[in-house]
Amino acid sequence: MLAILPVIILVYGLSSLFTLVQSSQAMEDQALEQAQLLSKSSSDNLESRIIQYQNISEDLSSAVITSINIETSLKAYRKRYPQFPHIFYTASNGLVRDMAPFEKTYMGIDLSRMEAWQKAFTEKVPVLSSPGSYFGSQSIILFAPARLSYVVHKEPSVEGVVALVLPLRILFKEISTVQIGSSGSIFVIDHKGLLLHHKDKNLILSGYVDDFSSLDSFGDVAQAMVDQKTGFASYGDRARRQYIAFSPIPSEAWSLGVQGSYGDITSEIRNITYTNILILLAGLILGAIIMYFMVHTVVKPIEDLTVMARKIAEGDRTIRSDLKTKSEVGDLSHSINLMVSELRAHHSNLEKILDDRTMELKRTNDEQGETIEELNTANGSLMEIRENLEQRVGERTQELQKAHNYIDNIINSMPSILIGVNPEGIITQWNKEAENKTGFTGNKVIGQSLDLVLPQFSDEMETIRDSISKRQKQHHTNSVRYDNGKILYNDLTVYPLIANGIHGAVVRIDDVTERVLMEESLRQSQKMDVLGQLAGGIAHDFNNMRGGILGGAELLQSMVKEDPKAKEFLSLIINSAKRAAELTGKLLIFSHKGRNVFTVIDLHKAIEGAVALLDRSLDKSIKIHTALNAELSNVKGDFTQLQNTFMNLGINAAHAMPDGGELIIISKITELNTEYCHTSPFDIAPGMYLEIEFLDNGEGIAPEILDHIFEPFFTTKRSGTGTGLGLSAVYSAIQQHQGAISVTSELNHGTSFKLYLPLIEDQPESRSQDSSMTPGKGCILIVDDESVIRM
């Protein structure tokens, strides 16, 4: 054994050295491979983030195209994804129309000049812009088209484009925290070789890094990265050797590189190698010493004990060991002797126990037979009980299902929208009326947040949570939301669930638009009646005074023919009185006390006459177009009053287009049904009507003043440029002709006035062209209750 000891030590030493060399090389290869893997995993992770952000932009574009209020949807997504400092929505012309957060300076910015916006709009796919400095930061912009398809299998149209600004520091946030040795770093370049990310912030968007200047072949490496290739390169002398591992980011034609110092890899390997050599030498020396002592003190006694153990295994219970030492081998010899003695004693005990167990097993077998019979009986009883329980469970399940179906039928038959929510605002119930009103099925919305499914109710979420926490009913009357420019009203009631252990609420939404509009129409009609009575009284008295002023001034003018100064002042009085007469005429029309002559007239001729006057009086930058398509245009009315009505509407439209525009006048025949007439504020009857629309593309009317435009003396014009009686006179004229008028408007898009006048089949009376005067003789009798008029 001593002869083979040096051989064993030598073989162990050589194998350990060989293993150490191989391990060092493997560790170096592994470190380089780790750099390559880090480059690949980082590029894959970055590409996944880009795709994730593109999916977010697509989700937002889908939400915007179906949203009732685009600004609310943008705010909800801005709150949900704070990594986007700016979110914009542009119309099809590329101008920013909505944004979150709102910054006035960005309103109306033209993003269509960006190549990425044009590509997203024309190709109808999400597009990532080139990196650059946008909106105050080094960023990229994700463009996603808002596509809308009206017909199945028809190519969708792009209504607008969503733009999400993503700073480069947020995009590269994860890879910025990766530590590579003591001096390594990760950098990213685009397809032009422009640096998008680097540890030196001053080099971003400026060009290549100076650290690569010592690499003779870096031009080839940079070209390989631009060409979207994967590779590895090193450069520098032995003292300052560096490495670069690079991988492509295919979706955006970017490339990611991992740069580091070979010293970070080899220094640790050298330390491990030196430590392993020292441990190997110490282990060899210590092993040789231990083996030497083991051979002399342990091996021989162990061989003797091995022979003794073999005999005991063959059944010899009388053998004993005479080895007596104070070492572990001596303790082992003593233990073997005790074991042999115990084996003899246990053998005797086992024989006795075996006999006792045989008797006991026989007795137990008899008892088990009786137990099995009892178990069989009990099993039969349990089966019967189980069958009864299953039957009762089935009956109870059917009862619960019937009750559940009954409750579902009640909820789904309700004419109101009923939505169940939990304390976090997540939808748990969605009835049929909610499906009919919103177009969303219960399977699609259950589990989603209410303010994301219905953004128009996002302001009510705090009310819902407050109702749930306090377990108090909350009711909001006449909440207002905008649906494609139309004002809708609804009642929202929150019923908290009050059962113990159940938290949440039922939200009930009722459309009360018709009721509110009828109430507003009634108030408007009553207000106009009162104002009409007041205006009629004032106009009557004012007309008497005006008659006295005008008559007296004209008589004085004929008496002071030789005084030019007096004639000048009298002309001023007469002209002012005539202007007052025009105002009085409008007041009398508004109060329904004007002298109207109702005959059968062709309304198209009244429109053509008004257009001829407007052509001569309006600015030439305003183009007037007519489309008088109605086959029948005969109504009963006052030709002059209706022509003045059309003039008022034309002039009002011109004032809304100070920089020029188009005024379109359209006529067609329409039928007003009983439901429309019942809800209308005008006293009209069902039947055939001539619809006349005045449509302009001017500045539009703000929603907050739209309800006041027909009120007398209400005007948004500067002082001295309007009386505020033009539209109120139009309103009164249409009332006197048993017609109706409606208006819709959108800021910066234009206004539409629609007039409805009842058609008749009678033909217009031929109007005499004879304007000659017949002289006569006699007296004129003037009868008036005002002394000023008689004088």
mmCIF file with all atom_site columns, N, CA and C in Angstrom, residues 693-718:
data_model
loop_
_atom_site.group_PDB
_atom_site.id
_atom_site.type_symbol
_atom_site.label_atom_id
_atom_site.label_alt_id
_atom_site.label_comp_id
_atom_site.label_asym_id
_atom_site.label_entity_id
_atom_site.label_seq_id
_atom_site.pdbx_PDB_ins_code
_atom_site.Cartn_x
_atom_site.Cartn_y
_atom_site.Cartn_z
_atom_site.occupancy
_atom_site.B_iso_or_equiv
_atom_site.pdbx_formal_charge
_atom_site.auth_seq_id
_atom_site.auth_comp_id
_atom_site.auth_asym_id
_atom_site.auth_atom_id
_atom_site.pdbx_PDB_model_num
ATOM 1  N N  . GLU A 1 693 ? -82.598 74.324 -44.659 1.00 0.00 ? 693 GLU A N  1
ATOM 2  C CA . GLU A 1 693 ? -81.407 74.289 -43.805 1.00 0.00 ? 693 GLU A CA 1
ATOM 3  C C  . GLU A 1 693 ? -80.423 75.362 -44.254 1.00 0.00 ? 693 GLU A C  1
ATOM 4  N N  . PHE A 1 694 ? -79.960 76.190 -43.284 1.00 0.00 ? 694 PHE A N  1
ATOM 5  C CA . PHE A 1 694 ? -78.888 77.165 -43.505 1.00 0.00 ? 694 PHE A CA 1
ATOM 6  C C  . PHE A 1 694 ? -77.638 76.601 -42.835 1.00 0.00 ? 694 PHE A C  1
ATOM 7  N N  . LEU A 1 695 ? -76.642 76.178 -43.635 1.00 0.00 ? 695 LEU A N  1
ATOM 8  C CA . LEU A 1 695 ? -75.460 75.485 -43.130 1.00 0.00 ? 695 LEU A CA 1
ATOM 9  C C  . LEU A 1 695 ? -74.216 76.305 -43.455 1.00 0.00 ? 695 LEU A C  1
ATOM 10 N N  . ASP A 1 696 ? -73.442 76.665 -42.406 1.00 0.00 ? 696 ASP A N  1
ATOM 11 C CA . ASP A 1 696 ? -72.194 77.394 -42.629 1.00 0.00 ? 696 ASP A CA 1
ATOM 12 C C  . ASP A 1 696 ? -71.031 76.639 -42.001 1.00 0.00 ? 696 ASP A C  1
ATOM 13 N N  . ASN A 1 697 ? -69.815 76.981 -42.395 1.00 0.00 ? 697 ASN A N  1
ATOM 14 C CA . ASN A 1 697 ? -68.603 76.367 -41.828 1.00 0.00 ? 697 ASN A CA 1
ATOM 15 C C  . ASN A 1 697 ? -67.804 77.383 -41.030 1.00 0.00 ? 697 ASN A C  1
ATOM 16 N N  . GLY A 1 698 ? -68.531 78.175 -40.242 1.00 0.00 ? 698 GLY A N  1
ATOM 17 C CA . GLY A 1 698 ? -67.899 79.251 -39.477 1.00 0.00 ? 698 GLY A CA 1
ATOM 18 C C  . GLY A 1 698 ? -67.375 78.810 -38.122 1.00 0.00 ? 698 GLY A C  1
ATOM 19 N N  . GLU A 1 699 ? -67.364 79.771 -37.184 1.00 0.00 ? 699 GLU A N  1
ATOM 20 C CA . GLU A 1 699 ? -66.746 79.552 -35.878 1.00 0.00 ? 699 GLU A CA 1
ATOM 21 C C  . GLU A 1 699 ? -67.580 78.648 -34.976 1.00 0.00 ? 699 GLU A C  1
ATOM 22 N N  . GLY A 1 700 ? -68.871 78.521 -35.234 1.00 0.00 ? 700 GLY A N  1
ATOM 23 C CA . GLY A 1 700 ? -69.720 77.701 -34.377 1.00 0.00 ? 700 GLY A CA 1
ATOM 24 C C  . GLY A 1 700 ? -70.165 78.441 -33.123 1.00 0.00 ? 700 GLY A C  1
ATOM 25 N N  . ILE A 1 701 ? -71.052 77.798 -32.362 1.00 0.00 ? 701 ILE A N  1
ATOM 26 C CA . ILE A 1 701 ? -71.625 78.396 -31.143 1.00 0.00 ? 701 ILE A CA 1
ATOM 27 C C  . ILE A 1 701 ? -71.239 77.519 -29.964 1.00 0.00 ? 701 ILE A C  1
ATOM 28 N N  . ALA A 1 702 ? -70.741 78.130 -28.896 1.00 0.00 ? 702 ALA A N  1
ATOM 29 C CA . ALA A 1 702 ? -70.349 77.379 -27.703 1.00 0.00 ? 702 ALA A CA 1
ATOM 30 C C  . ALA A 1 702 ? -71.571 76.714 -27.067 1.00 0.00 ? 702 ALA A C  1
ATOM 31 N N  . PRO A 1 703 ? -71.443 75.482 -26.545 1.00 0.00 ? 703 PRO A N  1
ATOM 32 C CA . PRO A 1 703 ? -72.590 74.777 -25.962 1.00 0.00 ? 703 PRO A CA 1
ATOM 33 C C  . PRO A 1 703 ? -73.265 75.548 -24.838 1.00 0.00 ? 703 PRO A C  1
ATOM 34 N N  . GLU A 1 704 ? -72.476 76.321 -24.058 1.00 0.00 ? 704 GLU A N  1
ATOM 35 C CA . GLU A 1 704 ? -73.066 76.994 -22.906 1.00 0.00 ? 704 GLU A CA 1
ATOM 36 C C  . GLU A 1 704 ? -73.974 78.172 -23.293 1.00 0.00 ? 704 GLU A C  1
ATOM 37 N N  . ILE A 1 705 ? -73.856 78.673 -24.519 1.00 0.00 ? 705 ILE A N  1
ATOM 38 C CA . ILE A 1 705 ? -74.719 79.790 -24.930 1.00 0.00 ? 705 ILE A CA 1
ATOM 39 C C  . ILE A 1 705 ? -75.723 79.375 -25.996 1.00 0.00 ? 705 ILE A C  1
ATOM 40 N N  . LEU A 1 706 ? -75.676 78.085 -26.419 1.00 0.00 ? 706 LEU A N  1
ATOM 41 C CA . LEU A 1 706 ? -76.563 77.631 -27.495 1.00 0.00 ? 706 LEU A CA 1
ATOM 42 C C  . LEU A 1 706 ? -78.028 77.760 -27.103 1.00 0.00 ? 706 LEU A C  1
ATOM 43 N N  . ASP A 1 707 ? -78.349 77.568 -25.803 1.00 0.00 ? 707 ASP A N  1
ATOM 44 C CA . ASP A 1 707 ? -79.748 77.624 -25.351 1.00 0.00 ? 707 ASP A CA 1
ATOM 45 C C  . ASP A 1 707 ? -80.275 79.057 -25.246 1.00 0.00 ? 707 ASP A C  1
ATOM 46 N N  . HIS A 1 708 ? -79.423 80.067 -25.424 1.00 0.00 ? 708 HIS A N  1
ATOM 47 C CA . HIS A 1 708 ? -79.852 81.462 -25.215 1.00 0.00 ? 708 HIS A CA 1
ATOM 48 C C  . HIS A 1 708 ? -79.925 82.279 -26.504 1.00 0.00 ? 708 HIS A C  1
ATOM 49 N N  . ILE A 1 709 ? -79.597 81.673 -27.661 1.00 0.00 ? 709 ILE A N  1
ATOM 50 C CA . ILE A 1 709 ? -79.437 82.488 -28.871 1.00 0.00 ? 709 ILE A CA 1
ATOM 51 C C  . ILE A 1 709 ? -80.754 83.079 -29.360 1.00 0.00 ? 709 ILE A C  1
ATOM 52 N N  . PHE A 1 710 ? -81.923 82.471 -29.011 1.00 0.00 ? 710 PHE A N  1
ATOM 53 C CA . PHE A 1 710 ? -83.198 82.990 -29.481 1.00 0.00 ? 710 PHE A CA 1
ATOM 54 C C  . PHE A 1 710 ? -83.809 83.999 -28.509 1.00 0.00 ? 710 PHE A C  1
ATOM 55 N N  . GLU A 1 711 ? -83.104 84.251 -27.385 1.00 0.00 ? 711 GLU A N  1
ATOM 56 C CA . GLU A 1 711 ? -83.637 85.195 -26.422 1.00 0.00 ? 711 GLU A CA 1
ATOM 57 C C  . GLU A 1 711 ? -83.452 86.622 -26.947 1.00 0.00 ? 711 GLU A C  1
ATOM 58 N N  . PRO A 1 712 ? -84.446 87.498 -26.773 1.00 0.00 ? 712 PRO A N  1
ATOM 59 C CA . PRO A 1 712 ? -84.315 88.880 -27.258 1.00 0.00 ? 712 PRO A CA 1
ATOM 60 C C  . PRO A 1 712 ? -83.212 89.630 -26.520 1.00 0.00 ? 712 PRO A C  1
ATOM 61 N N  . PHE A 1 713 ? -82.488 90.436 -27.281 1.00 0.00 ? 713 PHE A N  1
ATOM 62 C CA . PHE A 1 713 ? -81.393 91.267 -26.778 1.00 0.00 ? 713 PHE A CA 1
ATOM 63 C C  . PHE A 1 713 ? -80.175 90.463 -26.347 1.00 0.00 ? 713 PHE A C  1
ATOM 64 N N  . PHE A 1 714 ? -80.184 89.127 -26.558 1.00 0.00 ? 714 PHE A N  1
ATOM 65 C CA . PHE A 1 714 ? -78.977 88.331 -26.249 1.00 0.00 ? 714 PHE A CA 1
ATOM 66 C C  . PHE A 1 714 ? -78.077 88.351 -27.477 1.00 0.00 ? 714 PHE A C  1
ATOM 67 N N  . THR A 1 715 ? -76.849 88.811 -27.316 1.00 0.00 ? 715 THR A N  1
ATOM 68 C CA . THR A 1 715 ? -75.929 88.881 -28.443 1.00 0.00 ? 715 THR A CA 1
ATOM 69 C C  . THR A 1 715 ? -74.504 88.697 -27.941 1.00 0.00 ? 715 THR A C  1
ATOM 70 N N  . THR A 1 716 ? -73.670 88.103 -28.803 1.00 0.00 ? 716 THR A N  1
ATOM 71 C CA . THR A 1 716 ? -72.249 87.956 -28.488 1.00 0.00 ? 716 THR A CA 1
ATOM 72 C C  . THR A 1 716 ? -71.413 88.950 -29.276 1.00 0.00 ? 716 THR A C  1
ATOM 73 N N  . LYS A 1 717 ? -72.082 89.826 -30.054 1.00 0.00 ? 717 LYS A N  1
ATOM 74 C CA . LYS A 1 717 ? -71.350 90.815 -30.861 1.00 0.00 ? 717 LYS A CA 1
ATOM 75 C C  . LYS A 1 717 ? -70.929 91.989 -29.987 1.00 0.00 ? 717 LYS A C  1
ATOM 76 N N  . ARG A 1 718 ? -69.976 92.753 -30.505 1.00 0.00 ? 718 ARG A N  1
ATOM 77 C CA . ARG A 1 718 ? -69.504 93.939 -29.783 1.00 0.00 ? 718 ARG A CA 1
ATOM 78 C C  . ARG A 1 718 ? -70.609 94.970 -29.707 1.00 0.00 ? 718 ARG A C  1
#
